[in-house]
Amino acid sequence: MALESLNDLHIEDEGQHHISSEVKMSQIVLPCHANHCGELSVGQLLKWMDCTACLSAERHAGCPCVTASVDDIYFEQTISVGQVVNIKAKVNRAFNSSMEVGIKVNCEDLYSGLHSRVCQAFATFVARSTGTSKVHLKQVVPSTYREQVEHSLAAERRRMRLKHHEIMDELLNNKSFQITEEADIRKEDKAVETKRTRVESVELVLPTHANHQANTFGGQIMAWMENVAIIAASRLCKAHPTLRTIDMFYFRGPSQVGDRLVLKAIVNNTFKNSMEVGVCAEAYQGEEPLRHINSAFMTFEALDEKGRPCPLPPIIPEPQEGKRRYREALARKKIRLDRKYIISCKQTEVPLSVPWDPSNQVYLSYNNVSALKMIAAKNNWVLSSKKNNVSLYTVEENQSLCFRVEFEVDVPAHRAFTLVSDLRQRQEWDQHYTRCELLIGVDEDDFIYQVVTPSVGDKGKVQDFILLASRRPPCNSGDPYVIALRSVTLPTHPPTEDFNRGEVVCAGFTIYAVSETVSKISYYNQASPEVLPYISTDIAGLSSSYYSTFCACSRYLLENKVGPSASDILPSAVELKTPL
């Protein structure tokens, strides 16, 4: 094993050194690490990933840390005996006593020198105090564009984790997922009863399975869970299955040396070429009752000789609990596809107007905020023009033009955030907003509007946009207020002949508190074809319409410096949330 803590990586900050939390591990895959197919066991990979991430977390915290959760993991390829696994882990952001650790894994072929991506994961670790005082982690200081982006997005990913169970509950209560056995459970001759796939195994936790805190190593628990999951999947497909994804899961409690760990697995559902296996880990000592340690949901495929997924037989779930697991597997599949479709793909690959529904709201909101934060973090902005207090910056990358308008105003940041985030008031200062109607109040942070703008040409149609507006107050001191805008599609508001439906790729505001009474407001827009005609003359220096617009914004903020709170201005989600 080669393990490297990057002690020499640091940045200087007022005479002090910031030590990087980055840790690297390199492992050559030996036969003892592989399965009978000569491929690295995913359980072994999970142990290495968890070890590397834990060392990174403890390097930052300066005290023992435990794994709290791991986000979805998508395995893009298998790794063969003789190849090298390179793992890199780094703390993206620290909160009070928890922190997010980003993990990247690639595979290296020593003969060809080629490197290929295997997976990426985000794990949450909690610092454990060794004394009586409560742990309060030091903040991460990002020094590069990528570190700044991950630091900023970590707050949004944390928000998404906290809403995970709420999303599941809402989806299961949706009538489309309240299925009946007769309608949705296929009863074919080749259907397999899920009880045939049930696996139960017991492991004794020995000192070799524990970490330096005498708790069962989180990676070891994950490896044992992957082992029983493979057996359950193999019993259904009658072949060696390949693990493709592990859904977001949480460690619900610790386990210690001397515990007996009971591991249970069963196939919950099959989806043409893939299956979901549910795994549960429980612990006990002596006569004590079982303690729930962890649950995980793993998706497997069975591949043919050419590496193509094979069709899988349908299943017949067990009564009651089996039917519940069957339905939940359907819900998790939708959530998994939404996350992969909206979040995991590159920003340029996300369709402009993704159909909105309550079950994918959290992921659309994440995509909305993350896109704006990625634009704001760019460090190659070029000043195009400046007039008095208003500056116009541009950056052109990958055939995409982004612009930023920036100014300061003598209004507290929280008040400016309240005023700017209500798009219905924007027509008071923005000539490009003819009308704005609030369609859905999703929750206290997200709203969907229909915005009407003038036609670009004399004979053109008036344009309308369906916009998701996501508001975010600062997560920590030094963070900005964020208002992100992007187009979505609403089934209740399709395009009409009266309007030319426009698209907003990414737009919005960041608001920083310069002082207790002064705000720095930046407006961003990733220009789409519908927006370019409005700004082309400004960027060319031939017009001052944006200067006039944001001077009007400044006057509007000053005139409304004192007024009602956000709760008085924005309707509640209960008032406006409508079923679709």
XYZ file of C-alpha atoms in Angstrom:
580
model
C 0.000 0.000 0.000
C 1.193 3.484 -0.809
C -0.478 6.192 1.281
C 0.497 9.824 1.032
C -0.644 12.787 3.116
C 0.226 15.945 1.249
C 2.064 17.764 4.026
C 3.805 20.027 1.568
C 0.633 21.471 0.023
C -0.332 24.756 1.640
C -1.344 28.300 0.948
C -0.192 31.341 2.827
C -2.720 33.438 4.682
C -1.459 36.446 6.623
C 1.743 34.674 7.609
C 0.015 31.401 8.532
C 0.074 28.104 6.638
C -3.095 26.249 5.694
C -2.320 22.526 5.512
C -4.254 20.702 2.818
C -6.533 17.867 3.919
C -5.852 15.971 0.698
C -4.820 12.352 1.136
C -3.873 9.920 -1.631
C -3.840 6.142 -1.598
C -2.515 3.853 -4.333
C -3.125 0.092 -4.266
C -2.146 -2.610 -6.725
C -4.929 -5.156 -7.120
C -3.736 -8.587 -6.034
C -5.596 -11.912 -6.375
C -6.543 -11.722 -2.683
C -8.455 -8.490 -3.441
C -10.366 -9.942 -6.396
C -13.386 -12.141 -7.013
C -13.386 -15.345 -9.053
C -13.634 -13.287 -12.259
C -10.315 -11.588 -11.575
C -11.984 -8.226 -10.840
C -11.438 -6.089 -7.756
C -14.156 -6.714 -5.186
C -16.246 -3.576 -4.744
C -16.311 -4.317 -1.028
C -12.507 -4.066 -0.936
C -12.661 -0.821 -2.928
C -15.189 0.619 -0.466
C -12.819 -0.212 2.420
C -9.968 1.635 0.722
C -12.199 4.607 -0.113
C -13.515 4.870 3.445
C -10.004 4.603 4.897
C -8.656 7.360 2.652
C -11.629 9.641 3.342
C -11.395 9.073 7.105
C -7.700 10.016 7.124
C -8.537 13.195 5.203
C -11.331 14.079 7.643
C -9.113 13.460 10.681
C -6.291 15.447 9.128
C -8.610 18.442 8.919
C -10.371 17.918 12.254
C -7.331 16.983 14.313
C -9.410 14.398 16.183
C -11.120 11.020 15.586
C -13.889 10.979 12.950
C -16.585 8.481 12.011
C -18.469 7.895 8.748
C -22.013 9.282 8.931
C -23.239 8.826 5.345
C -22.158 8.269 1.758
C -23.942 9.742 -1.256
C -24.806 7.783 -4.387
C -21.860 5.980 -5.970
C -21.920 5.124 -9.700
C -19.293 2.576 -10.736
C -18.270 3.281 -14.308
C -15.989 0.280 -14.829
C -14.465 -2.757 -13.160
C -10.795 -3.061 -12.153
C -8.677 -6.125 -12.961
C -5.908 -7.906 -11.071
C -2.573 -6.221 -11.768
C -4.036 -2.761 -12.238
C -3.520 0.086 -9.765
C -6.298 1.864 -7.901
C -5.593 5.542 -7.170
C -7.840 7.178 -4.566
C -7.800 10.853 -3.656
C -9.835 12.340 -0.800
C -10.136 15.935 0.356
C -12.410 17.819 2.756
C -14.632 20.080 0.641
C -16.330 21.923 3.476
C -16.630 21.809 7.256
C -19.824 22.656 9.095
C -20.156 22.638 12.904
C -19.033 19.116 13.799
C -19.500 17.422 10.410
C -17.680 17.764 7.117
C -18.057 16.647 3.520
C -15.176 14.684 2.013
C -14.919 14.350 -1.749
C -13.492 11.045 -3.003
C -12.200 10.357 -6.523
C -11.125 6.932 -7.760
C -9.316 6.087 -10.979
C -7.753 2.972 -12.424
C -4.193 2.914 -13.800
C -2.823 0.349 -16.227
C 0.879 0.053 -15.478
C 1.730 -1.316 -18.945
C -0.102 1.212 -21.106
C 0.025 4.090 -18.627
C -3.640 4.810 -19.237
C -5.806 6.244 -16.444
C -9.600 5.851 -16.419
C -12.249 7.079 -14.013
C -13.917 4.498 -11.783
C -16.192 6.502 -9.505
C -16.659 9.615 -7.417
C -18.304 9.871 -4.015
C -19.145 12.382 -1.316
C -18.983 11.126 2.260
C -20.019 12.904 5.443
C -17.832 12.440 8.511
C -18.542 13.557 12.064
C -15.748 14.639 14.393
C -15.824 12.994 17.824
C -14.543 14.911 20.807
C -11.872 13.221 22.902
C -12.701 15.422 25.906
C -15.677 17.189 27.435
C -15.697 20.171 25.079
C -17.820 20.098 21.926
C -15.980 19.881 18.620
C -16.225 22.952 16.420
C -14.389 22.390 13.146
C -12.233 25.034 11.520
C -13.435 26.292 8.166
C -11.954 25.064 4.890
C -10.129 27.792 2.940
C -10.503 27.092 -0.819
C -7.542 28.216 -2.915
C -8.449 27.156 -6.478
C -11.499 27.473 -8.730
C -12.372 23.783 -8.292
C -11.984 23.951 -4.499
C -14.158 27.067 -4.413
C -16.869 25.341 -6.463
C -16.880 22.197 -4.308
C -16.839 24.293 -1.117
C -19.848 26.248 -2.327
C -21.801 23.224 -3.600
C -21.211 21.234 -0.403
C -23.820 23.374 1.348
C -26.376 22.535 -1.350
C -25.538 18.823 -1.237
C -25.996 18.902 2.540
C -29.433 20.428 2.064
C -30.294 17.652 -0.409
C -29.211 14.916 2.038
C -31.427 16.329 4.750
C -34.429 16.171 2.395
C -33.751 12.648 1.116
C -36.245 10.833 3.364
C -38.857 13.532 2.796
C -38.582 12.976 -0.966
C -39.071 9.228 -0.533
C -42.158 9.728 1.637
C -43.748 12.190 -0.803
C -43.090 9.906 -3.752
C -44.553 6.834 -2.009
C -47.663 8.824 -1.143
C -48.062 9.766 -4.802
C -50.959 7.859 -6.370
C -48.856 6.795 -9.344
C -46.683 4.773 -6.974
C -49.541 3.272 -5.005
C -49.487 0.230 -7.246
C -51.455 -2.971 -6.980
C -49.979 -6.425 -7.234
C -52.267 -7.334 -10.135
C -51.381 -4.265 -12.234
C -47.642 -3.902 -11.731
C -46.213 -7.155 -10.438
C -45.591 -9.274 -13.499
C -46.799 -12.859 -13.249
C -44.958 -14.723 -15.920
C -43.845 -18.338 -16.026
C -40.231 -17.295 -15.343
C -41.064 -15.058 -12.388
C -38.865 -15.722 -9.363
C -40.099 -15.604 -5.792
C -37.940 -13.137 -3.874
C -37.721 -15.460 -0.883
C -35.365 -17.599 -2.991
C -32.877 -14.710 -3.033
C -32.896 -14.109 0.716
C -29.428 -14.236 2.327
C -28.489 -14.004 6.001
C -24.952 -14.093 7.367
C -23.290 -13.378 10.712
C -19.857 -11.827 11.209
C -17.931 -11.564 14.486
C -16.239 -8.161 14.806
C -12.587 -8.808 15.647
C -9.852 -6.264 16.422
C -8.654 -6.545 12.809
C -12.074 -5.224 11.714
C -11.947 -2.177 13.990
C -10.481 1.258 13.481
C -8.187 3.130 15.868
C -11.256 4.053 17.947
C -12.221 0.379 18.545
C -15.377 0.869 16.434
C -16.111 -1.419 13.507
C -14.511 0.145 10.457
C -17.236 1.663 8.267
C -15.558 0.365 5.132
C -15.542 -3.150 6.589
C -19.289 -3.016 7.216
C -19.833 -1.840 3.634
C -17.658 -4.704 2.342
C -19.656 -7.302 4.289
C -22.901 -5.786 3.014
C -21.669 -5.919 -0.589
C -20.754 -9.581 -0.135
C -24.248 -10.724 0.905
C -25.826 -8.458 -1.742
C -23.830 -10.230 -4.489
C -25.041 -13.621 -3.244
C -28.681 -12.469 -3.338
C -28.269 -11.016 -6.834
C -26.502 -14.177 -8.082
C -29.363 -16.358 -6.899
C -31.730 -14.433 -9.140
C -29.654 -14.073 -12.316
C -27.781 -17.405 -12.036
C -24.571 -15.601 -13.003
C -21.961 -13.312 -11.508
C -23.577 -9.855 -11.233
C -21.823 -6.508 -11.645
C -22.501 -3.761 -9.098
C -23.450 -0.497 -10.834
C -24.703 1.845 -8.123
C -25.028 2.159 -4.375
C -27.772 4.510 -3.254
C -27.245 7.172 -0.626
C -27.078 5.505 2.783
C -26.550 6.416 6.421
C -24.778 4.831 9.374
C -27.421 4.874 12.101
C -25.215 3.740 15.002
C -21.764 2.424 15.901
C -20.587 -1.152 16.268
C -17.721 -2.337 18.466
C -15.241 -5.204 18.708
C -17.086 -8.241 20.072
C -20.349 -7.412 18.306
C -22.057 -9.983 16.135
C -23.088 -8.327 12.912
C -26.168 -9.848 11.262
C -26.269 -9.076 7.531
C -29.454 -9.666 5.546
C -29.990 -9.213 1.799
C -32.871 -9.786 -0.621
C -33.773 -8.743 -4.170
C -36.411 -6.014 -3.869
C -37.292 -5.573 -7.544
C -36.069 -6.117 -11.097
C -36.102 -3.564 -13.942
C -35.613 -5.314 -17.289
C -31.771 -5.361 -17.236
C -31.059 -4.457 -13.610
C -32.139 -5.380 -10.092
C -32.170 -3.673 -6.714
C -30.880 -5.607 -3.720
C -31.651 -4.330 -0.239
C -29.116 -5.007 2.516
C -29.480 -4.494 6.259
C -26.769 -4.650 8.938
C -27.740 -5.174 12.590
C -25.513 -5.726 15.633
C -25.896 -7.379 19.023
C -23.872 -8.662 21.958
C -25.026 -11.466 24.231
C -28.769 -11.390 24.851
C -29.281 -7.732 23.913
C -31.758 -6.857 21.119
C -30.548 -6.162 17.586
C -29.302 -2.630 16.878
C -29.841 -1.240 13.363
C -26.429 -0.176 12.047
C -27.004 0.486 8.372
C -29.173 -0.163 5.332
C -28.060 0.049 1.720
C -29.639 -0.431 -1.698
C -27.442 -1.731 -4.491
C -28.213 -1.995 -8.195
C -26.706 -4.925 -10.119
C -26.548 -6.011 -13.752
C -25.720 -9.403 -15.249
C -23.505 -9.039 -18.341
C -23.118 -11.381 -21.298
C -19.835 -12.324 -23.019
C -19.779 -8.989 -24.880
C -20.374 -6.942 -21.730
C -24.021 -6.169 -22.526
C -26.690 -6.253 -19.784
C -28.847 -9.385 -19.889
C -32.628 -9.299 -19.357
C -33.673 -10.379 -15.870
C -36.710 -12.390 -14.805
C -39.542 -10.602 -13.005
C -40.024 -11.243 -9.325
C -42.909 -12.137 -7.080
C -42.484 -10.215 -3.819
C -43.316 -11.642 -0.440
C -46.621 -10.470 1.094
C -46.724 -7.220 3.078
C -43.043 -6.325 3.681
C -42.042 -7.676 0.287
C -44.649 -5.552 -1.478
C -43.512 -2.511 0.498
C -39.898 -3.099 -0.584
C -41.110 -3.603 -4.170
C -42.832 -0.200 -4.192
C -39.923 1.535 -2.479
C -37.530 0.115 -5.065
C -39.629 1.748 -7.806
C -39.486 5.063 -5.961
C -35.731 4.802 -5.438
C -35.256 4.046 -9.128
C -37.055 7.269 -10.050
C -35.030 9.239 -7.504
C -31.819 7.633 -8.762
C -32.617 8.482 -12.384
C -33.596 12.042 -11.456
C -30.346 12.541 -9.563
C -28.265 11.071 -12.379
C -30.226 12.901 -15.089
C -30.245 16.304 -13.415
C -27.192 16.334 -11.138
C -24.562 13.839 -12.264
C -24.272 14.859 -15.902
C -22.273 17.895 -16.968
C -23.991 21.252 -16.810
C -23.891 21.596 -20.608
C -25.706 18.253 -20.979
C -28.695 19.154 -18.793
C -31.710 20.000 -20.978
C -32.713 23.632 -20.697
C -36.260 22.995 -19.575
C -36.500 19.880 -17.430
C -40.120 18.918 -16.645
C -40.803 19.915 -13.039
C -42.694 17.798 -10.563
C -42.558 17.638 -6.754
C -40.399 14.498 -6.736
C -37.524 16.040 -8.713
C -37.762 19.524 -7.193
C -34.799 19.073 -4.847
C -32.516 17.991 -7.703
C -33.630 20.772 -10.042
C -33.065 23.237 -7.226
C -29.590 21.795 -6.650
C -28.793 22.062 -10.358
C -30.120 25.616 -10.391
C -28.005 26.827 -7.462
C -24.897 24.849 -8.417
C -24.889 26.234 -11.975
C -24.980 29.803 -10.674
C -22.265 29.147 -8.098
C -20.019 27.592 -10.753
C -20.356 30.677 -12.936
C -19.764 32.997 -9.980
C -16.585 31.114 -9.032
C -14.955 31.660 -12.449
C -11.680 33.549 -12.163
C -11.255 34.691 -15.762
C -13.836 37.469 -15.901
C -12.888 40.392 -18.177
C -14.069 43.932 -17.425
C -15.963 45.088 -20.536
C -17.215 48.440 -19.310
C -17.618 50.478 -16.168
C -19.799 53.489 -15.593
C -19.836 55.125 -12.181
C -20.742 52.354 -9.724
C -21.868 49.716 -12.269
C -19.379 47.284 -13.846
C -20.025 44.820 -16.687
C -17.802 41.714 -16.908
C -17.826 38.928 -19.515
C -16.277 35.486 -19.924
C -16.493 33.250 -22.989
C -15.908 29.500 -22.656
C -16.937 26.468 -24.731
C -19.024 28.563 -27.127
C -20.905 29.992 -24.161
C -20.998 33.657 -23.175
C -21.547 34.635 -19.549
C -21.802 38.142 -18.192
C -21.821 39.717 -14.744
C -23.149 43.112 -13.716
C -21.882 44.321 -10.355
C -22.606 47.295 -8.113
C -22.734 48.294 -4.455
C -25.701 49.801 -2.668
C -26.209 51.300 0.792
C -28.733 48.638 1.853
C -28.121 45.714 4.272
C -27.537 42.413 2.488
C -30.474 40.604 4.105
C -32.843 43.388 3.044
C -31.506 43.458 -0.521
C -31.953 39.675 -0.641
C -35.594 39.969 0.470
C -36.387 42.583 -2.182
C -34.516 41.089 -5.139
C -35.688 37.516 -4.539
C -39.364 38.420 -5.136
C -39.444 38.424 -8.938
C -42.928 39.938 -8.949
C -41.363 43.249 -7.924
C -38.650 43.153 -10.582
C -40.770 44.983 -13.114
C -40.491 47.970 -10.765
C -36.874 48.418 -11.859
C -36.210 46.098 -14.830
C -37.576 47.211 -18.205
C -37.155 43.662 -19.540
C -39.845 42.364 -17.148
C -43.276 43.298 -18.493
C -45.171 40.935 -16.192
C -44.339 38.312 -13.589
C -46.810 35.888 -12.043
C -46.044 33.517 -9.184
C -47.348 30.089 -10.249
C -46.193 27.746 -7.472
C -44.699 28.355 -4.062
C -42.802 25.063 -3.734
C -41.438 25.816 -0.255
C -39.940 28.737 1.628
C -36.853 28.736 -0.634
C -38.105 27.808 -4.115
C -40.761 29.426 -6.322
C -41.880 29.002 -9.937
C -42.820 32.096 -11.944
C -44.078 32.926 -15.404
C -42.186 35.951 -16.705
C -43.247 37.959 -19.765
C -40.686 40.107 -21.613
C -40.974 42.430 -24.645
C -40.288 41.135 -28.151
C -36.753 41.581 -29.419
C -37.742 42.939 -32.840
C -40.554 45.206 -33.938
C -42.546 42.320 -35.412
C -41.500 39.588 -32.989
C -43.783 37.893 -30.524
C -43.754 38.751 -26.853
C -41.642 36.204 -24.961
C -42.481 34.265 -21.838
C -40.344 32.146 -19.542
C -41.213 29.553 -16.877
C -38.538 30.101 -14.231
C -37.570 28.220 -11.108
C -36.203 30.720 -8.568
C -34.138 29.200 -5.748
C -33.274 31.415 -2.785
C -30.440 30.544 -0.400
C -29.354 32.526 2.681
C -25.682 32.200 3.719
C -24.680 28.839 5.202
C -21.711 30.365 7.053
C -20.340 33.842 7.617
C -18.615 34.979 4.446
C -21.072 33.155 2.178
C -23.292 35.238 -0.107
C -27.049 35.287 -0.362
C -27.964 33.462 -3.583
C -30.939 33.793 -5.935
C -30.677 31.327 -8.837
C -32.924 31.243 -11.914
C -33.378 28.576 -14.605
C -36.085 27.443 -16.994
C -38.304 24.469 -16.217
C -41.330 22.944 -17.917
C -44.725 22.911 -16.222
C -47.412 20.536 -17.550
C -50.022 23.092 -16.506
C -48.375 25.888 -18.526
C -47.336 24.603 -21.975
C -46.143 27.028 -24.692
C -48.955 28.964 -26.376
C -49.354 30.778 -29.676
C -49.531 34.098 -27.858
C -45.938 33.907 -26.650
C -42.571 32.864 -27.972
C -41.376 30.544 -25.181
C -37.833 31.470 -24.136
C -35.222 29.561 -22.165
C -32.948 30.709 -19.362
C -29.916 28.437 -19.011
C -28.576 30.007 -15.843
C -29.070 33.419 -14.263
C -29.336 34.996 -10.857
C -27.804 37.110 -8.120
C -25.226 36.826 -5.376
C -25.380 39.389 -2.583
C -22.419 39.903 -0.255
C -22.460 41.945 2.938
C -19.664 44.497 2.515
C -20.602 45.891 5.926
C -23.673 45.895 8.134
C -25.270 48.558 5.916
C -23.689 48.043 2.463
C -24.234 45.200 -0.043
C -22.330 44.151 -3.145
C -24.819 42.800 -5.687
C -23.717 40.739 -8.693
C -26.112 39.660 -11.436
C -25.075 36.714 -13.646
C -26.464 35.346 -16.886
C -25.294 32.509 -19.100
C -26.621 33.998 -22.273
C -28.972 31.846 -24.356
C -30.101 32.786 -27.894
C -33.229 34.370 -26.416
C -31.179 36.635 -24.153
C -28.291 37.589 -26.466
C -30.224 40.210 -28.484
C -30.885 42.150 -25.266
C -27.230 42.353 -24.266
C -25.185 42.321 -27.494
C -25.114 46.105 -27.818
C -24.178 46.492 -24.135
C -21.196 44.160 -24.462
C -20.113 45.913 -27.651
C -20.095 49.194 -25.734
C -22.798 50.723 -27.886
C -25.527 50.957 -25.270
C -26.013 51.707 -21.585
C -29.330 49.938 -21.033
C -27.874 47.588 -18.431
C -26.316 50.530 -16.665
C -29.743 52.175 -16.580
C -31.423 48.958 -15.421
C -29.131 48.394 -12.468
C -29.106 52.052 -11.510
C -32.896 51.651 -11.331
C -32.364 48.527 -9.186
C -30.147 50.518 -6.834
C -32.773 53.278 -6.520
C -35.506 50.678 -5.908
C -33.502 49.076 -3.104
C -32.754 52.435 -1.473
C -36.404 53.497 -1.665
C -37.477 50.224 0.019
C -34.578 50.006 2.456
C -37.039 49.762 5.326
C -40.091 47.562 4.967
C -41.757 44.212 5.694
C -39.827 40.976 6.146
C -39.498 38.229 3.527
C -42.294 36.224 5.166
C -44.619 39.186 4.673
C -43.622 39.676 1.015
C -43.454 36.095 -0.299
C -46.546 33.869 -0.037
C -46.100 30.666 1.894
C -45.745 27.309 0.178
C -48.964 26.173 1.834
C -50.854 29.014 0.146
C -49.622 28.373 -3.366
C -48.477 24.783 -3.669
C -50.720 23.159 -6.245
C -50.880 19.473 -7.176
C -49.813 18.637 -10.718
